[in-house]
mmCIF file of C-alpha atoms and ligand atoms in Angstrom:
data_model
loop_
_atom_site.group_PDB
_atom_site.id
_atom_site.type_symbol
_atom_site.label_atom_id
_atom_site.label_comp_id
_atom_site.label_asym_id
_atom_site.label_seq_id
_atom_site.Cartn_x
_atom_site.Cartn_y
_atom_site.Cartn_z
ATOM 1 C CA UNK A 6 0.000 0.000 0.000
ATOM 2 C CA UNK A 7 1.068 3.408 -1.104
ATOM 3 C CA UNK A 8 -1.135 5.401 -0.953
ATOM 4 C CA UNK A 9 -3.682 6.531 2.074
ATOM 5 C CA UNK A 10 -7.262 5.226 1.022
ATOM 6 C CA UNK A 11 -8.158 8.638 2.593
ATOM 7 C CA UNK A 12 -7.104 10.445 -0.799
ATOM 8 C CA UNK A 13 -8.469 7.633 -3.568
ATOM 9 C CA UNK A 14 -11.829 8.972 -5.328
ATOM 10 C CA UNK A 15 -14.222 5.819 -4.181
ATOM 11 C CA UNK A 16 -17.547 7.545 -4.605
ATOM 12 C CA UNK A 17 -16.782 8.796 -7.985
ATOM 13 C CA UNK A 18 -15.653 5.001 -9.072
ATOM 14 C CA UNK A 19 -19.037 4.024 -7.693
ATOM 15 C CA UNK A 20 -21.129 6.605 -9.895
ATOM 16 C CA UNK A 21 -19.156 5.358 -12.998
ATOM 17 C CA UNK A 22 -19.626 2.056 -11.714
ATOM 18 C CA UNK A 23 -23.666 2.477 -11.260
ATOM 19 C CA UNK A 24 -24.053 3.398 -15.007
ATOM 20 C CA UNK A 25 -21.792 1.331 -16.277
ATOM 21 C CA UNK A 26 -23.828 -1.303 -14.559
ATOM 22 C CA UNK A 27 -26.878 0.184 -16.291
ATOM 23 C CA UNK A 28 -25.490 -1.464 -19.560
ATOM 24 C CA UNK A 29 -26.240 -4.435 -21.006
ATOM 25 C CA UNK A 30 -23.565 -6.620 -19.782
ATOM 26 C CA UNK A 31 -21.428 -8.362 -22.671
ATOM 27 C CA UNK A 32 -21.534 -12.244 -22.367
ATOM 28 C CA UNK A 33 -18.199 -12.235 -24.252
ATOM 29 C CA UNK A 34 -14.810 -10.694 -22.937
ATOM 30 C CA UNK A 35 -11.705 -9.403 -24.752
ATOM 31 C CA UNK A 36 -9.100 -11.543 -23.994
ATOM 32 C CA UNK A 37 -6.720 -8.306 -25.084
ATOM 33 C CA UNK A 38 -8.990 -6.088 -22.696
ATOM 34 C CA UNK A 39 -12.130 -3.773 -23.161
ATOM 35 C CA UNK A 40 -11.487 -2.046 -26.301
ATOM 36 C CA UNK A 41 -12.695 1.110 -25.112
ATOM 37 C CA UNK A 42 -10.615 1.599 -22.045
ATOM 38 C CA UNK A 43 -7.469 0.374 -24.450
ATOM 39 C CA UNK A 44 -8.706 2.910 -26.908
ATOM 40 C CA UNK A 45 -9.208 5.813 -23.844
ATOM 41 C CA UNK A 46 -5.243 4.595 -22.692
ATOM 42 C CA UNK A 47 -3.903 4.949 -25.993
ATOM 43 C CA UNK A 48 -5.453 8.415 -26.302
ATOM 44 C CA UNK A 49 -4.146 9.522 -22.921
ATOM 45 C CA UNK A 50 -0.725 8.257 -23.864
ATOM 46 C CA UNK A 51 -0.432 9.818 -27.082
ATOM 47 C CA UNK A 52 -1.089 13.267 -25.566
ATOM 48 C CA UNK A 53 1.735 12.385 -23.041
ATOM 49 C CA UNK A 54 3.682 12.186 -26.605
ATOM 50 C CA UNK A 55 4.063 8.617 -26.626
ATOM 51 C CA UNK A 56 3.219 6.714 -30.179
ATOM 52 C CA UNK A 57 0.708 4.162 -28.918
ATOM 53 C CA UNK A 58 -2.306 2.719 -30.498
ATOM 54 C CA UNK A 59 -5.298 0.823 -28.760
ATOM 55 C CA UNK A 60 -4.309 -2.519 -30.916
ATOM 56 C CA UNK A 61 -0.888 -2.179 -28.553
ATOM 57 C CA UNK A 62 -2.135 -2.168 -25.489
ATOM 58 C CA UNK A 63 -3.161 -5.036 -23.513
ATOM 59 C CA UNK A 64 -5.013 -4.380 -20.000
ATOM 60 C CA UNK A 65 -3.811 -7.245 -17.146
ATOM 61 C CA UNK A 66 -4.814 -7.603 -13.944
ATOM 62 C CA UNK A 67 -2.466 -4.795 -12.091
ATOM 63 C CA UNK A 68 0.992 -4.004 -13.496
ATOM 64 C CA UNK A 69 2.123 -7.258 -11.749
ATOM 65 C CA UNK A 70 0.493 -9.300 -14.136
ATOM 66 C CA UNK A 71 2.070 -7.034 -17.076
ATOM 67 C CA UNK A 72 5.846 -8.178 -15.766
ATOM 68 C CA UNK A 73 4.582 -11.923 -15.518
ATOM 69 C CA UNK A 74 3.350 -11.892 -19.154
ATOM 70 C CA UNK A 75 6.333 -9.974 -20.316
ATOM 71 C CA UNK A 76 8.949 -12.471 -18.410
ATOM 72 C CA UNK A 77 6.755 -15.428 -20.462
ATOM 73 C CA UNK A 78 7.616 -14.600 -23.118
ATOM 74 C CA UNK A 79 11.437 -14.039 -23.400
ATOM 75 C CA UNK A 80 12.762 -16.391 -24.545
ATOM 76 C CA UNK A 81 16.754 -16.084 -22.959
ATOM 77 C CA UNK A 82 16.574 -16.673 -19.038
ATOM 78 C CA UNK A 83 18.260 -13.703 -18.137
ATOM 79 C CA UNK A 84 16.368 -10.565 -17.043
ATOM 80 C CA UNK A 85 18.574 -7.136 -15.246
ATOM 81 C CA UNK A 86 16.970 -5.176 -12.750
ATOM 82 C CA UNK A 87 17.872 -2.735 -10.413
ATOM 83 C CA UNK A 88 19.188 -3.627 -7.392
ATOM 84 C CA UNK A 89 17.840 -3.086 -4.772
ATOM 85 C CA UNK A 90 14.339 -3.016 -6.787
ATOM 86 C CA UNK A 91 10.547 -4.011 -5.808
ATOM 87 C CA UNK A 92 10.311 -7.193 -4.867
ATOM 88 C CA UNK A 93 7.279 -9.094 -6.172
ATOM 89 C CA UNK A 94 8.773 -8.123 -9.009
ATOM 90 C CA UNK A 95 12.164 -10.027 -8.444
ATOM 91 C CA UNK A 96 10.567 -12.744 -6.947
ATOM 92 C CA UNK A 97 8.552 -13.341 -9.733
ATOM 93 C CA UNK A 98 11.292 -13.331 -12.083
ATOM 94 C CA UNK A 99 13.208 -15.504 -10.204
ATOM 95 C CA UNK A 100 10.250 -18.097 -9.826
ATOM 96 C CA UNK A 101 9.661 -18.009 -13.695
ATOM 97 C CA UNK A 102 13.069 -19.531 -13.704
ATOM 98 C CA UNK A 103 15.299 -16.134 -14.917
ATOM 99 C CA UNK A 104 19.047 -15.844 -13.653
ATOM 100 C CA UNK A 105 19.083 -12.164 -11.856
ATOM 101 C CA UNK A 106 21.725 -9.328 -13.392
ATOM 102 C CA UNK A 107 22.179 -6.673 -10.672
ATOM 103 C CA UNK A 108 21.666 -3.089 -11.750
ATOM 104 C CA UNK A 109 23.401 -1.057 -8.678
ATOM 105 C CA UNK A 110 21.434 1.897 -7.780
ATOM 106 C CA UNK A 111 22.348 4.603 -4.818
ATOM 107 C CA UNK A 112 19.326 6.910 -4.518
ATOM 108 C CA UNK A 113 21.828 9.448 -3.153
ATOM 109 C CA UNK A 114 24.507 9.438 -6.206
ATOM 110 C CA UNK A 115 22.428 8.148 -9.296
ATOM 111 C CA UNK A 116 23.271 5.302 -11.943
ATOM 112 C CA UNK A 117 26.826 4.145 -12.089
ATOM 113 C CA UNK A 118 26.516 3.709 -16.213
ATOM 114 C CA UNK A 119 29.623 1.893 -16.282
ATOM 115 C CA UNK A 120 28.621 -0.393 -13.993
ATOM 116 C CA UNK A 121 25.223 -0.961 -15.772
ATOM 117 C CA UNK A 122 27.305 -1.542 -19.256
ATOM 118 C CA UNK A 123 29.086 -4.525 -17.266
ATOM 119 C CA UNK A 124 26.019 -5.956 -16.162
ATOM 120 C CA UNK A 125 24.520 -5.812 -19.282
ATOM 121 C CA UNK A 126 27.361 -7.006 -21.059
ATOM 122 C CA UNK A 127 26.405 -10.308 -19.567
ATOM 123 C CA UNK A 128 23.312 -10.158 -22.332
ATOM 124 C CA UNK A 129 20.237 -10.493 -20.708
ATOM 125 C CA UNK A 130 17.343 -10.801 -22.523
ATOM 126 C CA UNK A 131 15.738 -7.805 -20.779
ATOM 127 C CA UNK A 132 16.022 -5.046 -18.643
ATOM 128 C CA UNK A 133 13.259 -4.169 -16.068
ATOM 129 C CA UNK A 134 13.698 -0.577 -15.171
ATOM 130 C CA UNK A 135 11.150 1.354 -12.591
ATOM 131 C CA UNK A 136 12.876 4.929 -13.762
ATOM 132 C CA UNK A 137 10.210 7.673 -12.086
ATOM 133 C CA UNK A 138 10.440 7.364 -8.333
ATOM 134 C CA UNK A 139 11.591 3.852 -8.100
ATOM 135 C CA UNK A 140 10.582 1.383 -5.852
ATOM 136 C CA UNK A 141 11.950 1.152 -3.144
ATOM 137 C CA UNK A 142 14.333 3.971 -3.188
ATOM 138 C CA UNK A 143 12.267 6.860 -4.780
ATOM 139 C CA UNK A 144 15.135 7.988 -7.369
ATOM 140 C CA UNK A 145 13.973 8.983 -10.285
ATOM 141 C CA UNK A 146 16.658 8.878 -12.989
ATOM 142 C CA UNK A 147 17.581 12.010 -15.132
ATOM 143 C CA UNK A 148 16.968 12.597 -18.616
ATOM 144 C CA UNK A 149 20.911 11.945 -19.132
ATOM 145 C CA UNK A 150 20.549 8.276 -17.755
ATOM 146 C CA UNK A 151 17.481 7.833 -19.525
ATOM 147 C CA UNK A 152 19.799 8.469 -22.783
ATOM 148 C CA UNK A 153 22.621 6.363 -21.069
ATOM 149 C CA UNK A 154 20.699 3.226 -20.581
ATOM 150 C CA UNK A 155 19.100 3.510 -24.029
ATOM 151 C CA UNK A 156 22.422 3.593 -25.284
ATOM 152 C CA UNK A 157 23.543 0.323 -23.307
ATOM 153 C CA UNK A 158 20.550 -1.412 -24.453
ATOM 154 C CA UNK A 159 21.126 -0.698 -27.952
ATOM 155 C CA UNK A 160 25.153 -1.798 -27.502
ATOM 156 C CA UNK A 161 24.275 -4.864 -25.786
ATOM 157 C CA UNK A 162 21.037 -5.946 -27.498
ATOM 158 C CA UNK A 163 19.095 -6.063 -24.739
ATOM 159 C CA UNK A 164 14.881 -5.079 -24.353
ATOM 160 C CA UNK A 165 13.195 -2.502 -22.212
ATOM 161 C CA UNK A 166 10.430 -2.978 -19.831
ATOM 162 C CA UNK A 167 10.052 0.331 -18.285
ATOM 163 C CA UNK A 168 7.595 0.222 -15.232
ATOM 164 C CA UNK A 169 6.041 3.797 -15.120
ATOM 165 C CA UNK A 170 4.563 3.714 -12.217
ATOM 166 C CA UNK A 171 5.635 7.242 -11.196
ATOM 167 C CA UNK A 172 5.910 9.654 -14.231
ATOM 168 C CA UNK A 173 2.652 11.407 -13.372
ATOM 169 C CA UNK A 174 2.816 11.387 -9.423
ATOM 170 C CA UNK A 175 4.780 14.652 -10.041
ATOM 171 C CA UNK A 176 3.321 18.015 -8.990
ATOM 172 C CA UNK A 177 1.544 20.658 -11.399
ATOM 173 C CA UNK A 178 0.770 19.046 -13.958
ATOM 174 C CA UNK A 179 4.316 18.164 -14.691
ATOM 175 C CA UNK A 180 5.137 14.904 -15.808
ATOM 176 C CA UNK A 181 8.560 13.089 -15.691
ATOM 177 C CA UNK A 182 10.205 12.229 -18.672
ATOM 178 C CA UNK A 183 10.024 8.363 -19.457
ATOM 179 C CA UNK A 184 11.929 5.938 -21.452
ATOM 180 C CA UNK A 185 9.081 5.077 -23.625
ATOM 181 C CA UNK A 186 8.977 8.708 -24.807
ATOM 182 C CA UNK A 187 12.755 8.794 -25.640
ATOM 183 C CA UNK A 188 12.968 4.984 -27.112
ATOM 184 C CA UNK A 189 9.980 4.538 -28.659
ATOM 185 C CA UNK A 190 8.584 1.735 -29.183
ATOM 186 C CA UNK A 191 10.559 -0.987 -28.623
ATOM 187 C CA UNK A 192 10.571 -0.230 -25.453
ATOM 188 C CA UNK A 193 7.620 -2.066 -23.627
ATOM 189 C CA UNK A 194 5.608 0.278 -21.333
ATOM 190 C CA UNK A 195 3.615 -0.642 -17.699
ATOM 191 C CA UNK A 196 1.768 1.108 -15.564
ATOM 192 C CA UNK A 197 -1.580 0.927 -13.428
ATOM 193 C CA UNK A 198 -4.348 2.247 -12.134
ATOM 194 C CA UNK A 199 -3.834 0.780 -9.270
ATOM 195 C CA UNK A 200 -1.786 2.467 -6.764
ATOM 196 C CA UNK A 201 -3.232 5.813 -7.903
ATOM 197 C CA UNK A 202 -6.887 5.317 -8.804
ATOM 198 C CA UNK A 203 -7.954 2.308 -6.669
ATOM 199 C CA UNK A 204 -5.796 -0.684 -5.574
ATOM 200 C CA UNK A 205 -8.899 -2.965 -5.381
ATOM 201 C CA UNK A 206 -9.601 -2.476 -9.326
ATOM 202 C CA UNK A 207 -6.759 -4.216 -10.039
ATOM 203 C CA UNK A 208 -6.278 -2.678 -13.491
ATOM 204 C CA UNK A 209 -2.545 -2.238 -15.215
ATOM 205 C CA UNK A 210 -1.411 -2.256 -18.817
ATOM 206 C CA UNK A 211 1.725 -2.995 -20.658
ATOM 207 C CA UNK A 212 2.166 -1.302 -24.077
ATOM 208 C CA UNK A 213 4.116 -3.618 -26.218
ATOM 209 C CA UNK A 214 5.496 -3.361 -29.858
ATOM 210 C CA UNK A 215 2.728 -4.516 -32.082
ATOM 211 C CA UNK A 216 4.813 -7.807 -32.927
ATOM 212 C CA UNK A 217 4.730 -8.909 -29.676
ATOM 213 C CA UNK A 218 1.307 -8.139 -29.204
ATOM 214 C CA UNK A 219 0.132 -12.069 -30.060
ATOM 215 C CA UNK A 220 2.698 -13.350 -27.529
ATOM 216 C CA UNK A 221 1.574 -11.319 -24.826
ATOM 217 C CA UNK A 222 -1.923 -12.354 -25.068
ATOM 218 C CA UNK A 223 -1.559 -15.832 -25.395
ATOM 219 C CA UNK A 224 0.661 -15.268 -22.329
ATOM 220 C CA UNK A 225 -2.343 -14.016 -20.700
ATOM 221 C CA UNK A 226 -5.212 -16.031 -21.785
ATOM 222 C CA UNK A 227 -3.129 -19.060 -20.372
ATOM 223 C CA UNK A 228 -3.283 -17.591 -16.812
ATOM 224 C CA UNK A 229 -6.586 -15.854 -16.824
ATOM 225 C CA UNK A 230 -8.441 -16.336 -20.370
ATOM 226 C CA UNK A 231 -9.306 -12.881 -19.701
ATOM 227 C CA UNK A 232 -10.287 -10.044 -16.934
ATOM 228 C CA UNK A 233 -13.562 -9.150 -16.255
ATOM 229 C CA UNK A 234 -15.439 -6.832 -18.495
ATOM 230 C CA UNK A 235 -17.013 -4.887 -15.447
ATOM 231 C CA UNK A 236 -13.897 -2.912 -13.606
ATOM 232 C CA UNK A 237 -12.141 -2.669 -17.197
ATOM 233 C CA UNK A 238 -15.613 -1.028 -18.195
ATOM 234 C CA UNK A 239 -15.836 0.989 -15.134
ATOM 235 C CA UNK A 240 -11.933 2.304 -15.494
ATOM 236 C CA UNK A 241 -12.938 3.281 -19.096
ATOM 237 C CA UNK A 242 -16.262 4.936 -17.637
ATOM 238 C CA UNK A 243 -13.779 6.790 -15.105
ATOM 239 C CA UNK A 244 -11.575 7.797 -17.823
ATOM 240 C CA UNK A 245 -14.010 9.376 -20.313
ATOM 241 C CA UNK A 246 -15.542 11.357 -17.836
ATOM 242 C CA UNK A 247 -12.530 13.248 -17.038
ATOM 243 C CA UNK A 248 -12.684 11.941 -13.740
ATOM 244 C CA UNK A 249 -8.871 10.303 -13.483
ATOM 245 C CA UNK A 250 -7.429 13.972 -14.346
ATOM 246 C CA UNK A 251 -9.249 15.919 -12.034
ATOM 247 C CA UNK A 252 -8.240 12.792 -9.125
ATOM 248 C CA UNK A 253 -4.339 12.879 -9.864
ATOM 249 C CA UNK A 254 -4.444 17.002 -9.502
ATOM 250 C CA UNK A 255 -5.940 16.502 -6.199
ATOM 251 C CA UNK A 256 -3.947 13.933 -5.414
ATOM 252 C CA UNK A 257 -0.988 15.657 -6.143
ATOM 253 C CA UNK A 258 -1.680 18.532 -4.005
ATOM 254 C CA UNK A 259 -1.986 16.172 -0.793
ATOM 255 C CA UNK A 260 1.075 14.402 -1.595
ATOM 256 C CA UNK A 261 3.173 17.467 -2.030
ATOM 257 C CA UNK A 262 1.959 18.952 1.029
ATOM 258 C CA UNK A 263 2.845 15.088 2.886
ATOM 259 C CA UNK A 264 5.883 15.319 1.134
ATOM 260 C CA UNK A 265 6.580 18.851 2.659
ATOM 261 C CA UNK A 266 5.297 18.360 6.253
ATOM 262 C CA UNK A 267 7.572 14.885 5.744
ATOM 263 C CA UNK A 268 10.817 16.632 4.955
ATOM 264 C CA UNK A 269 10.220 19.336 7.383
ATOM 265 C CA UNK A 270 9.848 16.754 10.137
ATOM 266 C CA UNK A 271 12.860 14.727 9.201
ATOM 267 C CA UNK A 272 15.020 17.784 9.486
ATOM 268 C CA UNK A 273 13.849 18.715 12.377
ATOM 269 C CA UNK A 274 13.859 15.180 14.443
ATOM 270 C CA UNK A 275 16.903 13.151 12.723
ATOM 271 C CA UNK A 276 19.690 12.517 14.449
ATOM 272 C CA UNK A 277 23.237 13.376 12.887
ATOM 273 C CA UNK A 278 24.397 10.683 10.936
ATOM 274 C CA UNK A 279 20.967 10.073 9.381
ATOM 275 C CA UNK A 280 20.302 10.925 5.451
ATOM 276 C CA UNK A 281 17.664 10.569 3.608
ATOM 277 C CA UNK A 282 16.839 11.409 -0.892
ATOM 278 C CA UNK A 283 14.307 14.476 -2.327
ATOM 279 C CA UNK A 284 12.641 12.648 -4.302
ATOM 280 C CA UNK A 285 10.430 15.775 -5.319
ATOM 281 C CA UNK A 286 7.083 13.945 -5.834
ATOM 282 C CA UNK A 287 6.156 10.170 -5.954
ATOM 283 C CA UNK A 288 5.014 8.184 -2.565
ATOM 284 C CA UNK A 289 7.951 7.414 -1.080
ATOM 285 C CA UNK A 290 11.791 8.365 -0.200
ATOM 286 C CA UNK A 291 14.891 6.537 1.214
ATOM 287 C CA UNK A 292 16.136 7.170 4.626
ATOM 288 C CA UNK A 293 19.285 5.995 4.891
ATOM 289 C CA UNK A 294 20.676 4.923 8.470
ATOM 290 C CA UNK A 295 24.264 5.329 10.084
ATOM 291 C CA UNK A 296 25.832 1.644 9.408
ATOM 292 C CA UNK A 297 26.504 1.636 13.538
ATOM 293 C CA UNK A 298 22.699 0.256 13.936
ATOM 294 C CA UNK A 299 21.525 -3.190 13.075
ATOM 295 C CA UNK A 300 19.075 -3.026 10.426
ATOM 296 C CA UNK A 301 17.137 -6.068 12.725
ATOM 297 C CA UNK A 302 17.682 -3.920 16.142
ATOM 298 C CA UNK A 303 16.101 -0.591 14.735
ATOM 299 C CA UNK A 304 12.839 -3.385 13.350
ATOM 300 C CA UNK A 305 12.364 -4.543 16.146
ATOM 301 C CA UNK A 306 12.429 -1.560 18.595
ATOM 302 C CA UNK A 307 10.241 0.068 15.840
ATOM 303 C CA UNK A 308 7.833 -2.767 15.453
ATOM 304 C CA UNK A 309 7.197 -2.958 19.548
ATOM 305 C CA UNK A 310 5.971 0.944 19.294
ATOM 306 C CA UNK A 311 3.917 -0.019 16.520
ATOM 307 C CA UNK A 312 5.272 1.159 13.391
ATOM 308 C CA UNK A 313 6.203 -0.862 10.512
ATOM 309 C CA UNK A 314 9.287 -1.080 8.319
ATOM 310 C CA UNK A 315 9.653 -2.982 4.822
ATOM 311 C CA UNK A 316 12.582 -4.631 5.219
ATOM 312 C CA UNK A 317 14.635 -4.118 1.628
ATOM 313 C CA UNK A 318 16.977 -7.279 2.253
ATOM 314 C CA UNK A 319 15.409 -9.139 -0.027
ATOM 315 C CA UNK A 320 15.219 -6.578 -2.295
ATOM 316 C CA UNK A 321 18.805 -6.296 -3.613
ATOM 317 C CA UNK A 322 20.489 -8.627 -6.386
ATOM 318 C CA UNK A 323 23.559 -9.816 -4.272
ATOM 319 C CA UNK A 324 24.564 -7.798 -0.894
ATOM 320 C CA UNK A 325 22.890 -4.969 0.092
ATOM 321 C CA UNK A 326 25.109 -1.465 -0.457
ATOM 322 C CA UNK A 327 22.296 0.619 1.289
ATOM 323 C CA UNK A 328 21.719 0.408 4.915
ATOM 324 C CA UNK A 329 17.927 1.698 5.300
ATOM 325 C CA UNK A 330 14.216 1.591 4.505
ATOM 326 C CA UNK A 331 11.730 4.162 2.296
ATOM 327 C CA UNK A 332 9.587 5.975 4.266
ATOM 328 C CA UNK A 333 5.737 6.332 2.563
ATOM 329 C CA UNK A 334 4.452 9.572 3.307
ATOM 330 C CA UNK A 335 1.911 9.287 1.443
ATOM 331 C CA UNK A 336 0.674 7.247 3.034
ATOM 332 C CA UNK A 337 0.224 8.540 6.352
ATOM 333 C CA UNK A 338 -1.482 12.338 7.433
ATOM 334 C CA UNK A 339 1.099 14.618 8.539
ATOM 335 C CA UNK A 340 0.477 14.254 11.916
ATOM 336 C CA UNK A 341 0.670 10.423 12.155
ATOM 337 C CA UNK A 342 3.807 10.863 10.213
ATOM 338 C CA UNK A 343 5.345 13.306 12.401
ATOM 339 C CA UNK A 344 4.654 11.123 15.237
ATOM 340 C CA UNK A 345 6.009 8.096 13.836
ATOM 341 C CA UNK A 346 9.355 9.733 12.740
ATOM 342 C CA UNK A 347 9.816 11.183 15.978
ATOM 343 C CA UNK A 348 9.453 7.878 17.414
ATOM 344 C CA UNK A 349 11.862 6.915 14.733
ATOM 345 C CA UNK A 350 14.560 9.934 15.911
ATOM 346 C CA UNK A 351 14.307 8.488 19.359
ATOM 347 C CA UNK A 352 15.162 4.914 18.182
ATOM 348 C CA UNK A 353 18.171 5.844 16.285
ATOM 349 C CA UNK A 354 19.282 7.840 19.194
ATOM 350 C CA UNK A 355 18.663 4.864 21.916
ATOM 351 C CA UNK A 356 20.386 2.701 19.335
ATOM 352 C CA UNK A 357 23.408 4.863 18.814
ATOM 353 C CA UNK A 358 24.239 5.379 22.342
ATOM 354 C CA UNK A 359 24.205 1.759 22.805
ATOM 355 C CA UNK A 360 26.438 0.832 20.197
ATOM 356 C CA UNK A 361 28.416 3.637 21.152
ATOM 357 C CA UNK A 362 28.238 2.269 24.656
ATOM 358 C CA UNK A 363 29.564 -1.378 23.542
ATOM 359 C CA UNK A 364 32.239 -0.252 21.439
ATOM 360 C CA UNK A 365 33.700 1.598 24.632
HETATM 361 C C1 PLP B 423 7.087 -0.604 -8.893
HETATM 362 C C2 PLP B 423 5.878 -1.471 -8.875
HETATM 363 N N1 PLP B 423 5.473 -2.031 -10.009
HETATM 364 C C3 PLP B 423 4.396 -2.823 -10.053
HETATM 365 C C4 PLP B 423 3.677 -3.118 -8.906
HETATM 366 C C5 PLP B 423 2.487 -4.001 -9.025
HETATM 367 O O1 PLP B 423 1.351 -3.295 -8.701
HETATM 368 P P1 PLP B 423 -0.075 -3.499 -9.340
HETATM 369 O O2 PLP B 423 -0.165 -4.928 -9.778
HETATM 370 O O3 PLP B 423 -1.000 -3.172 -8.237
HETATM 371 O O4 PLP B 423 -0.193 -2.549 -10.482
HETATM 372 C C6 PLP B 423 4.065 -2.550 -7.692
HETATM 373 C C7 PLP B 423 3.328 -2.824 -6.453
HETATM 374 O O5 PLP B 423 3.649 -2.378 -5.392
HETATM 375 C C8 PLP B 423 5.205 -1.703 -7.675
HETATM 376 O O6 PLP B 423 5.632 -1.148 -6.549
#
């Protein structure tokens, strides 16, 4: 969970849902998705400036079922990802049989390009790359790296899956640029409308080049056949109605004044020692502890005063070379926040003084 159900536009979804429900209901689905909602995608892409049509698009159940088609279908057993990088994602790589590549990424100093041309040097058949506040370590990479990576891709031979879950969580109307826009398209494209319209619709798409389309949807008719007409119909309903632009303005209002009341109480209750990224929109950022605390102390002390911490160890390809956890703001009110980082301040210090205390 991202984002607080607080800010997600439920009574809206249910007016779009009520008239879509008013329709006769199709006995046959599209095992590609509803045409209309891949039509309404297509549109909204192409005035993002990406060249997509509706016969590219195929709607899956979330984004996560995007990367499980996708990693179907290649047919070398090799797939790069970041490192450390979200990790249903790796995990389902891995359990589809795929030999990890690490892609090292420090949220504090960017993408190490020569290290990425090494890794990919070792030919995989894809690279999955999350490049608008990445999960979990918020960086978003620059329009340089963006260029960089295209250019190792290209060198080494290796595809693109570029999980966009983030370009539009950015405030004013501002959207970051992608990879899609810059590659075109043979770079395949996911993203959702999950995390930012309503996790329980559990509606994502991957754009895909159109020879690949046939692939991709024989990948998913063997797992599902095909998704349910209904939310795909009451997405499309959402979409037409102007309803999703309106919602992400809104929601990008809240998030940058979380994101704002967040920073201002992590300068104000860290300890020395502590760091932590500006991400500058998207849900999360990385807070990045002094190496003197054990990751499995400060989890523990944490989880007995009730706050959780995703533990990233399982995140990274190989040993960890970060030493903290992302903090969601958005998904707590600034209060609850404030009160859980200053909880957080007081752990670090406790924990400091006693490893201080034991190296003495
Ligand atoms: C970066 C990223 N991609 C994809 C997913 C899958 O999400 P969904 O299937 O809800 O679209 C997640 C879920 O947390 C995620 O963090």
């Amino acid at each position: 969970m991202f984002i607080d159900p607080e800010l997600l536009p439920t009574e809206r979804i249910a007016e779009c849902a009520r008239s879509v429900l008013r329709e006769r209901m199709p006995s046959q689905y599209d095992a590609q998705g509803y045409r209309p909602l891949r039509e309404a995608i297509a549109r909204r892409l192409s005035a993002r400036g990406l060249d997509v049509e509706a016969d590219e698009v195929i709607i899956t159940t979330g984004s996560q079922q995007s990367l499980d088609i996708v990693a179907r279908s290649l047919v070398g057993r090799r797939i790069a990802v970041e490192s450390p990088v979200y990790g249903y994602a790796k995990l389902l790589f891995e359990t589809l049989g795929h030999e990890l590549v690490g892609l090292h990424l420090d949220p504090f100093r960017g993408i190490d390009l020569e290290q990425w041309d090494r890794a990919l040097a070792r030919r995989p058949a894809l690279a999955y790359l999350i490049t608008s506040f990445q999960n979990p370590t918020g960086y978003s990479y620059t329009s340089a790296e963006l260029r960089g990576v295209l250019a190792l891709a290209e060198r080494h031979g290796v595809a693109l899956l570029e999980d966009d879950w983030g370009s539009d969580m950015l405030s004013d109307g501002e959207y970051r640029p992608m990879l899609r826009m810059l590659g075109g398209k043979r770079v395949l494209y996911v993203n959702s409308f999950t995390k930012k319209l309503l996790p329980s619709l559990r509606i994502g798409f991957v754009a895909a080049p159109p020879e690949l389309v046939p692939t991709l949807v024989a990948m998913k008719r063997l797992s599902t056949l095909g998704n349910a007409w209904l939310t795909e119909a009451v997405v499309a309903e959402f979409l037409d109605r102007g309803y999703y632009d309106t919602h992400l303005q809104t929601l990008q209002r809240a998030l940058d004044v979380r994101y704002a009341a967040c920073l201002d109480a992590l300068d104000e209750l860290m300890p020395d020692g502590v760091r932590w990224t500006r991400p500058g929109g998207g849900p999360t950022l990385w807070l990045e502890l002094p190496r003197s605390i054990a990751y499995d102390a400060i989890e523990a002390h944490l989880a007995r005063r009730g706050i959780h911490v995703t533990n990233a160890s399982a995140a990274y390809v190989g040993d960890p070379h970060l030493h903290g956890f992302r903090i969601a703001y958005a998904y707590l009110p600034e209060a609850q926040m404030r009160a859980a980082l200053t909880i957080l301040g007081d752990a670090i210090r406790t924990l400091a003084h006693g490893a201080a205390g034991a190296q003495r």
